[in-house]
Short mmCIF file of C-alpha atoms (C1' of nucleotides) in Angstrom, two decimals:
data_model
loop_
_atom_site.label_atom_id
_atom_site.label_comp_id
_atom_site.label_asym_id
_atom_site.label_seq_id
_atom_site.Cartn_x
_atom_site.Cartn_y
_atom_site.Cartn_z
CA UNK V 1 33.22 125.31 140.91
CA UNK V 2 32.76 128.55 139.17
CA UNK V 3 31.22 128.60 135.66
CA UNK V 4 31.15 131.71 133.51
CA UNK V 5 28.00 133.20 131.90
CA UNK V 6 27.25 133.94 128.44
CA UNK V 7 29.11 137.01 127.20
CA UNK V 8 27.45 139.72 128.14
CA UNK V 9 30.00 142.93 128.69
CA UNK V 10 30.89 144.66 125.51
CA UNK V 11 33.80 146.79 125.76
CA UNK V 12 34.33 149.12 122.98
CA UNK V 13 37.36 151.57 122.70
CA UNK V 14 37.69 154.06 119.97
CA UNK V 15 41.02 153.13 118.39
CA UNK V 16 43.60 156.18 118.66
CA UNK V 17 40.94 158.18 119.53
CA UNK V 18 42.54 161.73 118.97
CA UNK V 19 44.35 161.06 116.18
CA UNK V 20 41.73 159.51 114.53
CA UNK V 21 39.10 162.83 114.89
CA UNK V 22 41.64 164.98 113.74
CA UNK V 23 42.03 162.34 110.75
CA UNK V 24 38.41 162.60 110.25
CA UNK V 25 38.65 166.34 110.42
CA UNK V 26 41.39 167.11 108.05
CA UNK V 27 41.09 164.32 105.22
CA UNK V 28 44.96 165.44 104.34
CA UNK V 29 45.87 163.63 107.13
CA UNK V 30 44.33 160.23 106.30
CA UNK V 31 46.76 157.56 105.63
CA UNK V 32 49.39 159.24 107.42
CA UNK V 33 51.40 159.49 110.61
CA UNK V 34 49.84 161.77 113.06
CA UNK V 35 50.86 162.63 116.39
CA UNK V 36 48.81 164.80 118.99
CA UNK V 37 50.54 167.06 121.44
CA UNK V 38 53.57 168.74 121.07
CA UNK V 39 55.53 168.38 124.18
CA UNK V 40 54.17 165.06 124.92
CA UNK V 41 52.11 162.44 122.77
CA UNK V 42 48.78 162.42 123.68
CA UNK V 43 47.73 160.26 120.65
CA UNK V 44 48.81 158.78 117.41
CA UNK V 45 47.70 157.69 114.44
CA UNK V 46 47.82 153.56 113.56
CA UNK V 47 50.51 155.09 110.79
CA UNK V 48 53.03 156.57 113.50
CA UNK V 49 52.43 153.48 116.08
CA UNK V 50 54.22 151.78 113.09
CA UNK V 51 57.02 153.59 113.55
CA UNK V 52 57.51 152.91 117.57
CA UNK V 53 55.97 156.28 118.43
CA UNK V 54 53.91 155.81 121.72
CA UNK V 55 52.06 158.04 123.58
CA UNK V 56 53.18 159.29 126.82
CA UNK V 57 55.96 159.58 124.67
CA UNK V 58 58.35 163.00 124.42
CA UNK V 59 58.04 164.76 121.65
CA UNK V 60 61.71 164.74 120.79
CA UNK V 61 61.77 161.14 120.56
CA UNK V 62 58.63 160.60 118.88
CA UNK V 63 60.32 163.13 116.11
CA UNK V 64 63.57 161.03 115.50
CA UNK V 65 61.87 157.76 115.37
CA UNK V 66 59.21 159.55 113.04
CA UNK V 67 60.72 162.37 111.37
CA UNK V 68 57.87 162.62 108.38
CA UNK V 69 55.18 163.12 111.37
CA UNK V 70 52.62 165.32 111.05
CA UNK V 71 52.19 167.19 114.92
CA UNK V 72 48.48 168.90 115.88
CA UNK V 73 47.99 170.55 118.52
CA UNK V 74 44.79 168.97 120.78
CA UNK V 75 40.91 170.34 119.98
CA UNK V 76 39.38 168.78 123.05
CA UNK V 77 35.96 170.25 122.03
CA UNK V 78 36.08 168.18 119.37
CA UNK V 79 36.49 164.94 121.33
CA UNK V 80 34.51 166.10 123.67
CA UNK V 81 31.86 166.40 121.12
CA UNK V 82 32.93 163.19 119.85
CA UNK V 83 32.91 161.49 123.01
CA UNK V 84 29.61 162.15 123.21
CA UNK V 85 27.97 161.38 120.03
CA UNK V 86 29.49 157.77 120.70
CA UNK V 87 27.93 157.82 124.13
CA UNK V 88 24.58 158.45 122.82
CA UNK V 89 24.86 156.11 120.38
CA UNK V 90 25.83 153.50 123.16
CA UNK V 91 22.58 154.51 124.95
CA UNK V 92 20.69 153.59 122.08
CA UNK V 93 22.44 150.08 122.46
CA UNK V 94 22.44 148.93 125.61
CA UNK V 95 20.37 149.51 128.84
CA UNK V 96 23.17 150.28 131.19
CA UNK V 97 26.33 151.87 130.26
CA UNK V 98 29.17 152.87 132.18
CA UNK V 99 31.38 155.04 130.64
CA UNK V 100 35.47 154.78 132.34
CA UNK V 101 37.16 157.42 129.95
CA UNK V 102 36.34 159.92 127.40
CA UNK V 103 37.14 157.22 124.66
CA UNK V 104 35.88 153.88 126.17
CA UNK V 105 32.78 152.65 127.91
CA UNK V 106 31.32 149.24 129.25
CA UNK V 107 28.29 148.01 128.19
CA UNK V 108 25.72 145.77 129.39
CA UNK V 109 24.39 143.73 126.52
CA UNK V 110 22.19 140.89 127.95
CA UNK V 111 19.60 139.82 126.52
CA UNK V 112 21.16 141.36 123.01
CA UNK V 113 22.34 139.08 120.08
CA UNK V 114 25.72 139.91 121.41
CA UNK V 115 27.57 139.49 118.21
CA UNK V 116 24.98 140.96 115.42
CA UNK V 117 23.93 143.86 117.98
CA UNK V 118 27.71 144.62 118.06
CA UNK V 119 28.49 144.70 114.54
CA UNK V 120 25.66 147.32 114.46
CA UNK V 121 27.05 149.42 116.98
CA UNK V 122 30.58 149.84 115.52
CA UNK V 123 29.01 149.99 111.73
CA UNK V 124 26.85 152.98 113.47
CA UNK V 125 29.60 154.70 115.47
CA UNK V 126 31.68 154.69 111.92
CA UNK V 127 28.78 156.05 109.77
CA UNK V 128 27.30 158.89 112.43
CA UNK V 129 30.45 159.82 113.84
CA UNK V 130 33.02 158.47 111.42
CA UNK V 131 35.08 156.84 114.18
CA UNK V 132 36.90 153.66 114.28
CA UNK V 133 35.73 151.88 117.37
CA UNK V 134 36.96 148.58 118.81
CA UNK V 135 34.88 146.11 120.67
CA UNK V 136 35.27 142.89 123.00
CA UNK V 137 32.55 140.77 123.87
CA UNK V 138 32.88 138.13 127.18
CA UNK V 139 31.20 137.36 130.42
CA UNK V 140 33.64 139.89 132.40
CA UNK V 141 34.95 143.57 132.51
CA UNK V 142 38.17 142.22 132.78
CA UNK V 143 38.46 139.80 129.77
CA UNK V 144 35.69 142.06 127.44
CA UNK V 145 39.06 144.97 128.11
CA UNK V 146 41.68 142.60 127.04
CA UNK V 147 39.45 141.91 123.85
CA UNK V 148 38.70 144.98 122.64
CA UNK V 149 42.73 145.56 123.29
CA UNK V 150 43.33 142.38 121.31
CA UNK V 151 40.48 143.34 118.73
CA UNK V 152 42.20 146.74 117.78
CA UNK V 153 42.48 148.40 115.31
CA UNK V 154 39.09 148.30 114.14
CA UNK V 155 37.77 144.97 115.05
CA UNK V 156 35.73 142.99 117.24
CA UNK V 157 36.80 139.76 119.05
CA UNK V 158 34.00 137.99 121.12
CA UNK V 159 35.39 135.13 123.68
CA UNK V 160 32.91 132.20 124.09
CA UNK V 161 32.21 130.94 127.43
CA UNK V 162 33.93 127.67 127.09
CA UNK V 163 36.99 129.28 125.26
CA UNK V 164 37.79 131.79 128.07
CA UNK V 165 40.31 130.68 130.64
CA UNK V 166 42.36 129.23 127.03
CA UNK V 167 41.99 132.57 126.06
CA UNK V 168 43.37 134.50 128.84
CA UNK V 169 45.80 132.14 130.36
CA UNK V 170 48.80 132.35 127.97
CA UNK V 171 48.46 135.89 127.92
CA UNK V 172 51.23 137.55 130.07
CA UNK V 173 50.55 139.36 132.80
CA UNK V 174 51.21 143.00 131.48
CA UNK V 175 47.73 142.41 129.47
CA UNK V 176 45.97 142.32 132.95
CA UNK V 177 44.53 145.78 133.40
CA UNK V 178 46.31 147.01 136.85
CA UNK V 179 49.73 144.89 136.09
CA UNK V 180 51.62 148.27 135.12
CA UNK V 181 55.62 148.10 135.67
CA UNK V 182 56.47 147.47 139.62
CA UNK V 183 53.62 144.75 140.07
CA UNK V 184 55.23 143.15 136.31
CA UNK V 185 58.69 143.42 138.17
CA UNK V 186 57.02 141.35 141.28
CA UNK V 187 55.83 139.06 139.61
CA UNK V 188 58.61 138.33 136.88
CA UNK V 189 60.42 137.71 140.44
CA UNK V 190 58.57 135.30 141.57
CA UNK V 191 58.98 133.33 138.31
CA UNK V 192 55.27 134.29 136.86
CA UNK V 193 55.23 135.89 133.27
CA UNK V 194 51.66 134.35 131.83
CA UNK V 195 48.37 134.85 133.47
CA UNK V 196 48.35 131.10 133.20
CA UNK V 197 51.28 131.30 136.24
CA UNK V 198 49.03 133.58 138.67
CA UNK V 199 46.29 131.00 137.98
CA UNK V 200 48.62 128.11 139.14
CA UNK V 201 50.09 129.76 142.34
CA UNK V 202 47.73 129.87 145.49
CA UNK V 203 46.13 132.80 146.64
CA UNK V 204 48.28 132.56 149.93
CA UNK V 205 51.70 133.41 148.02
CA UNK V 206 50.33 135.45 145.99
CA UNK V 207 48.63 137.40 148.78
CA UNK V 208 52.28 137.09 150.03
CA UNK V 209 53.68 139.10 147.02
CA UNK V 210 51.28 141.48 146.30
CA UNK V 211 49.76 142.19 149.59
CA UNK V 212 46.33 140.82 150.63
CA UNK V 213 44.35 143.02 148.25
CA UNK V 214 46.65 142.49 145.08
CA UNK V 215 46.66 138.73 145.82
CA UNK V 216 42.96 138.42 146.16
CA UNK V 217 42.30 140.35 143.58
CA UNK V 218 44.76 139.14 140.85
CA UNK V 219 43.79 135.41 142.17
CA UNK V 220 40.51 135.83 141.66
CA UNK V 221 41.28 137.75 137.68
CA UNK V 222 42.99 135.03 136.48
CA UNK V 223 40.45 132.36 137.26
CA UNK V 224 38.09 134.91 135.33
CA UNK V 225 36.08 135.24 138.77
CA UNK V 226 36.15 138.15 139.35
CA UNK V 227 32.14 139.74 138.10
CA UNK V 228 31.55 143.68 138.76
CA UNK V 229 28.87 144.66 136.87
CA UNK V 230 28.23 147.44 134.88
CA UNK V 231 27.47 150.30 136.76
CA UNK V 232 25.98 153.55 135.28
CA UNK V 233 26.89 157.05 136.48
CA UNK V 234 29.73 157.17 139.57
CA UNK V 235 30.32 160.02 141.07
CA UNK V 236 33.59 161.61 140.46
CA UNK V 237 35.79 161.66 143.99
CA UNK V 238 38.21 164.69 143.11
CA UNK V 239 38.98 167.21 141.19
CA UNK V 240 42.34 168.62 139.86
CA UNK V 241 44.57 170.82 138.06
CA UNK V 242 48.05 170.87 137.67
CA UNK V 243 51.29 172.76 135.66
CA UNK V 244 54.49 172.52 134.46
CA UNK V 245 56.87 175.03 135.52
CA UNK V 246 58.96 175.88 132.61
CA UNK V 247 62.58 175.48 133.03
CA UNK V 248 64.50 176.57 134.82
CA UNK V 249 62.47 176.10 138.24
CA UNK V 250 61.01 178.21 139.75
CA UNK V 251 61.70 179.53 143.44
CA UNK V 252 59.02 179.09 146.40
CA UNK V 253 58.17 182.94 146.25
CA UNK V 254 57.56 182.82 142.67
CA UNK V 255 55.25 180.30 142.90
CA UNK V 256 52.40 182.39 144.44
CA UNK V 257 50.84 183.50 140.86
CA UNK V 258 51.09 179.81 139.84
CA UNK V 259 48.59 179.02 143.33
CA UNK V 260 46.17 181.70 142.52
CA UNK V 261 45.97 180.09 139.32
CA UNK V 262 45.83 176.53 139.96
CA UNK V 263 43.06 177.52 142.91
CA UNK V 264 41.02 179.69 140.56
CA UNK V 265 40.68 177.05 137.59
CA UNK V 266 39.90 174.17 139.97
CA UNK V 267 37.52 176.27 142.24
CA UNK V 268 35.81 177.33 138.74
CA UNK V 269 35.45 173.91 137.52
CA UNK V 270 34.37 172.61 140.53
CA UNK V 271 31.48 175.27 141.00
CA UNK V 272 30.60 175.06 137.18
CA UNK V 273 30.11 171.38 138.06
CA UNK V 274 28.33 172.05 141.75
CA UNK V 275 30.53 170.64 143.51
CA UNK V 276 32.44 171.78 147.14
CA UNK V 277 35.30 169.47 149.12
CA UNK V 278 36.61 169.61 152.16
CA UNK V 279 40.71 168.05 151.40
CA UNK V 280 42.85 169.88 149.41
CA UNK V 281 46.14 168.64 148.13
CA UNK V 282 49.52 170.22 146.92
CA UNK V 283 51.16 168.30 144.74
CA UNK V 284 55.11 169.10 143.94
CA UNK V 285 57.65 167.25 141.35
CA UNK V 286 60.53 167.53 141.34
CA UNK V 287 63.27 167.84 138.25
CA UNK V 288 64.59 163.90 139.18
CA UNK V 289 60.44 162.95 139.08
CA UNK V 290 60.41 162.54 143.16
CA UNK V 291 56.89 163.87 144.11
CA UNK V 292 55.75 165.25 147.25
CA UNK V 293 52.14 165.97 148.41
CA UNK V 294 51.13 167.90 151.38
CA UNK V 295 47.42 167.80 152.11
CA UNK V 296 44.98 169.41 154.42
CA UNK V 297 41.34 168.46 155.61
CA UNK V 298 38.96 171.54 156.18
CA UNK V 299 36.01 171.37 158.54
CA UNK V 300 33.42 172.59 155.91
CA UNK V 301 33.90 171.50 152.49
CA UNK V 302 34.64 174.62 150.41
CA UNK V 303 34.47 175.73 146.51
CA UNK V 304 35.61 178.79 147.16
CA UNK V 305 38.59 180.44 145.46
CA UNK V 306 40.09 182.52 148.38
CA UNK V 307 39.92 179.43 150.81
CA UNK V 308 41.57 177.09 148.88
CA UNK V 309 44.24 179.59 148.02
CA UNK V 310 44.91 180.09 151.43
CA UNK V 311 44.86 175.97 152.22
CA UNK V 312 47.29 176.20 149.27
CA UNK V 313 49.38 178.45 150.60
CA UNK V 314 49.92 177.27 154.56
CA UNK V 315 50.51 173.84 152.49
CA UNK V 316 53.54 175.15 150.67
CA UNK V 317 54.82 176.51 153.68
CA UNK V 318 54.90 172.88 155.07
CA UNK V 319 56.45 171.45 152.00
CA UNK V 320 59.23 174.17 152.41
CA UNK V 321 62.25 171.81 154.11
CA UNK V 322 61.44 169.09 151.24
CA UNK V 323 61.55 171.71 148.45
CA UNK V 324 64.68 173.64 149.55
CA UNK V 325 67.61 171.25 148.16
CA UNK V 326 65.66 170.70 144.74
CA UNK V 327 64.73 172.17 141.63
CA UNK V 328 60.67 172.00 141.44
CA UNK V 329 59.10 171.46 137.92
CA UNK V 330 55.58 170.46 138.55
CA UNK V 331 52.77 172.19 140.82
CA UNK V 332 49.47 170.93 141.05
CA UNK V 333 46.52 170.82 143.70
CA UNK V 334 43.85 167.88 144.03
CA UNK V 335 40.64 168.61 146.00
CA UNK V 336 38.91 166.01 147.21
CA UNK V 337 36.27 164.32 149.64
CA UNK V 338 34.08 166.10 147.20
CA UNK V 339 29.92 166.47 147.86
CA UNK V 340 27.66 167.91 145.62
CA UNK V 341 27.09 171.66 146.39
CA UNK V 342 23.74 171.25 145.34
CA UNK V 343 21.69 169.12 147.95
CA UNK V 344 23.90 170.23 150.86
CA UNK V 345 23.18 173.90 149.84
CA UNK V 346 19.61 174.48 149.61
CA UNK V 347 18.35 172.23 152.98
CA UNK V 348 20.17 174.27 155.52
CA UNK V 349 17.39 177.20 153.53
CA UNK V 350 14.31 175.77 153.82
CA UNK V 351 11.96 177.89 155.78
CA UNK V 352 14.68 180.57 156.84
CA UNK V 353 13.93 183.78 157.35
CA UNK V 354 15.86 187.25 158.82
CA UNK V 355 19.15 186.15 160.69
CA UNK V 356 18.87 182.61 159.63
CA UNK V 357 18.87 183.86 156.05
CA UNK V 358 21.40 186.16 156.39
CA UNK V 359 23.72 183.68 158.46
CA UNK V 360 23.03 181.11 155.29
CA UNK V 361 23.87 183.96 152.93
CA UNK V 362 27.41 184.06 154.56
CA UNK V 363 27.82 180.35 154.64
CA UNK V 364 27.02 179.80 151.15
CA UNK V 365 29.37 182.84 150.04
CA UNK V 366 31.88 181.47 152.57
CA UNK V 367 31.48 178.15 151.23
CA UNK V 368 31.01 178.03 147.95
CA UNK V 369 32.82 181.67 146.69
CA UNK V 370 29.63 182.75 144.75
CA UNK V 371 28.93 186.62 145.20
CA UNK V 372 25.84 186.14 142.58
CA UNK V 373 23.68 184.73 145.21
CA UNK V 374 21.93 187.64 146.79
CA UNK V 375 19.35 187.87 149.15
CA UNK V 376 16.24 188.19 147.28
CA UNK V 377 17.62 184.79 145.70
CA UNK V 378 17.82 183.39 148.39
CA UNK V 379 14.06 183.68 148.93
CA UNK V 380 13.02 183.39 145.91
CA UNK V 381 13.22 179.33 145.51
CA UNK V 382 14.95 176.74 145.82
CA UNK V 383 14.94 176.59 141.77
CA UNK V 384 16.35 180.14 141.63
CA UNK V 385 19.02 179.46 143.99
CA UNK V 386 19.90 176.20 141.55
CA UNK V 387 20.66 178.34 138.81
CA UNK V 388 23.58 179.58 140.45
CA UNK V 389 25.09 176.50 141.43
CA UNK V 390 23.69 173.56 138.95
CA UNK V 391 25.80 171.33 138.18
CA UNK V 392 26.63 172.72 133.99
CA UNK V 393 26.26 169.24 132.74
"C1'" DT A 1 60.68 156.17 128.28
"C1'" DC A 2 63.33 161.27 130.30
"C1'" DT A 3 57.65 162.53 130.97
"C1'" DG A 4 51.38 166.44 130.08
"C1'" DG A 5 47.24 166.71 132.46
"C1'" DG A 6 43.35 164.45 134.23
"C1'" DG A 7 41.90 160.87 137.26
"C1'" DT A 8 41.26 156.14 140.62
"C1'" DC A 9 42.44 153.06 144.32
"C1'" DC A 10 45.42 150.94 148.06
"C1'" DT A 11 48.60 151.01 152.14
"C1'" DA A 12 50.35 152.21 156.46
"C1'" DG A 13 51.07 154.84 160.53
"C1'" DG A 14 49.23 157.99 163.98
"C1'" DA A 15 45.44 160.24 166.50
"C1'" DC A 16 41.41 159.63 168.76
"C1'" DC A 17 37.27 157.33 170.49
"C1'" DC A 18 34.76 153.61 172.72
"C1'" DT I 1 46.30 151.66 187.19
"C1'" DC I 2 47.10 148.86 183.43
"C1'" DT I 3 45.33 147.26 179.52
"C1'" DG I 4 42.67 144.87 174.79
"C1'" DG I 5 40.58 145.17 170.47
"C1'" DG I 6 38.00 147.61 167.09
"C1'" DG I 7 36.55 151.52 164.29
"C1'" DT I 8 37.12 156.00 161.89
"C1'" DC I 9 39.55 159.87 160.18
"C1'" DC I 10 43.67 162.14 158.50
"C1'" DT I 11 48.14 162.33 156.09
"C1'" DA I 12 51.74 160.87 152.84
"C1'" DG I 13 53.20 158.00 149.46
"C1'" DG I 14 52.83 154.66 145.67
"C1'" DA I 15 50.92 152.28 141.67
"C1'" DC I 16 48.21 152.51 137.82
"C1'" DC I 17 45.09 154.11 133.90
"C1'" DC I 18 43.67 157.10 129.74
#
DNA sequence: TCTGGGGTCCTAGGACCC
DNA sequence: TCTGGGGTCCTAGGACCC
């Protein structure tokens, strides 16, 4: 029989987290409805929540149900900035850290008066960064999540050992993180609407419902059994950028300037951050939200602007047939099977000399789209050659 | 809820290899 | 010549999260 631990994940999620800098950065707005984004609503304020407005919400709507809002346009510097005053502060907390989004982290608070050491951290992030942070405290990622969901705005909500399959079974199953719409639908189905219900039904039928992974896995949350621990520093996988056509949509052979641009911000990014891959990925929507994806593995991973462009380019020619009878409003492109550029760079170097350099110098150009690297770089050091093609943060 | 931009993970079929 | 079972990689799509 399973028996849970002491708490020991914190969760802790600044509350409305764009709304709230801007709050903190414009005192006129204190008190009052905020909303984020123009288009869309990347955040609101507790004021306009109030109100029904949502994010991921359209503007429009947002609007009618909150006429009086006040609409900002996004400073991501200064969440960015933000984010990572609160992440430093977290450091100073806890051991191990493992930050999942720019506004949310996990951390691992053994051996920490859970509950004091907590109050300290969101009385901190409040005076330093002059944030409002939420925080759950329990023996699991999982049910420290729901907490600090629970806890919000502004509060903390630690679950005691004994008190935590009480706590989580009447919850329904939306609450569970990874229960999003179509696995809710499944579920409500099958007659299930409280986590309580997934606890009750065997793993078989519910590895019946949701397929053998869902079933496992959402057997195994709602016994509280299922421990990951905190992990610090994972490697990002891919690397994107996408746009919105403006209406009306645009043809195929207009799209061209809209690939050079999509290939030259992700290639940037991805050298800025040293990193190459070798799959690249078209992405297409569609003006009734179908999506299509056409995708295409190189031999050598690549950073390189002109490559990708190219791998961009043959891929909309596949996509043509499923593109000609609709009205595209979305292009992006995804590259992934990423590898740092770094490691993978200099070792093929060491030692070369003449040919071998000069057949290294075309790689790397070839590769990685960099026309700073010269020669006389190239033998300088390992060190010089890293100044090109760090990693920027 | 009529929708922005950035991500992660899972599934399933086909190709290919042993 | 017919055939099994297993593994890995690639592609396309889907679900979900912030």
């Amino acid at each position: 029989m399973f028996v849970s631990g002491p708490p020991t994940i914190l969760h802790a999620d600044l509350d409305a987290f764009f709304a709230s800098v801007e709050q903190r950065d414009d005192g006129r707005l204190l008190g009052l409805p905020v909303i984020v984004g123009g288009g869309v609503v990347l955040a609101c304020s507790y004021e306009a929540k109030a109100r029904g407005v949502r994010s991921g919400m359209g503007g429009r709507k947002a609007r009618e149900l909150c006429p009086d809002a006040i609409v900002v346009s996004p400073h991501f510097e200064a969440y960015v900035e933000a984010s990572r005053e609160v992440a430093a502060i977290f450091k100073r907390t806890a051991p191990v850290v493992e930050r999942v989004s720019i506004d949310e982290a996990y951390l691992d608070v053994r051996g920490l008066e859970a509950i004091c050491g907590t109050a300290a951290l969101r009385r901190t992030v409040r005076g330093e960064v002059g944030l409002p942070i939420s925080v759950g405290v329990a023996s699991t990622k999982a049910l420290a999540k729901i907490a600090s969901g629970l806890a919000k705005p502004d509060g903390l909500l630690v679950v005691a050992p004994e008190e935590e399959l009480a706590f989580l079974h009447p919850l329904p199953v939306e609450r569970l993180w990874g229960v999003g719409p179509a696995t809710a639908r499944r579920l409500h189905a099958a007659g299930l609407k409280t986590v309580g219900d997934i606890a009750r039904t065997g793993e078989e039928a519910l590895m019946a419902l949701l397929g053998p992974h869902g079933g496992r896995h959402f057997h195994a949350v709602a016994h509280n059994r299922v421990v990951r621990p905190v992990v610090t520093g994972r490697r990002r996988r891919s690397i994107g950028s996408q746009r919105a056509l403006g209406m009306p949509g645009k043809r195929p052979d207009e799209l061209d300037p809209v690939l050079a641009g999509l290939a030259d911000r992700v290639t940037r990014r991805m050298r800025r951050a040293g990193h190459a891959g070798r799959t690249v990925v078209l992405r297409l929507r569609f003006d009734d939200f179908t999506r299509a994806t056409r995708s295409r593995t190189l031999p050598r991973p690549t950073c390189a602007t002109a490559r990708v462009l190219a791998t961009l380019r043959a891929l909309l020619a596949d996509a043509r047939p499923v593109i000609a009878s609709r009205t595209l409003t979305l292009v992006g492109v995804t590259v992934t099977n990423l590898e740092t550029a770094f490691g993978q760079l200099v070792l093929p170097l060491h030692g070369a000399d003449g040919a071998a350099l000069d057949a290294a110098l075309d790689e790397i150009r070839d590769r990685y789209g960099t026309h700073a690297v010269t020669r006389a770089a190239l033998l300088d050091s390992r060190d010089t050659l890293a100044t090109f093609l760090a990693p920027g943060e």
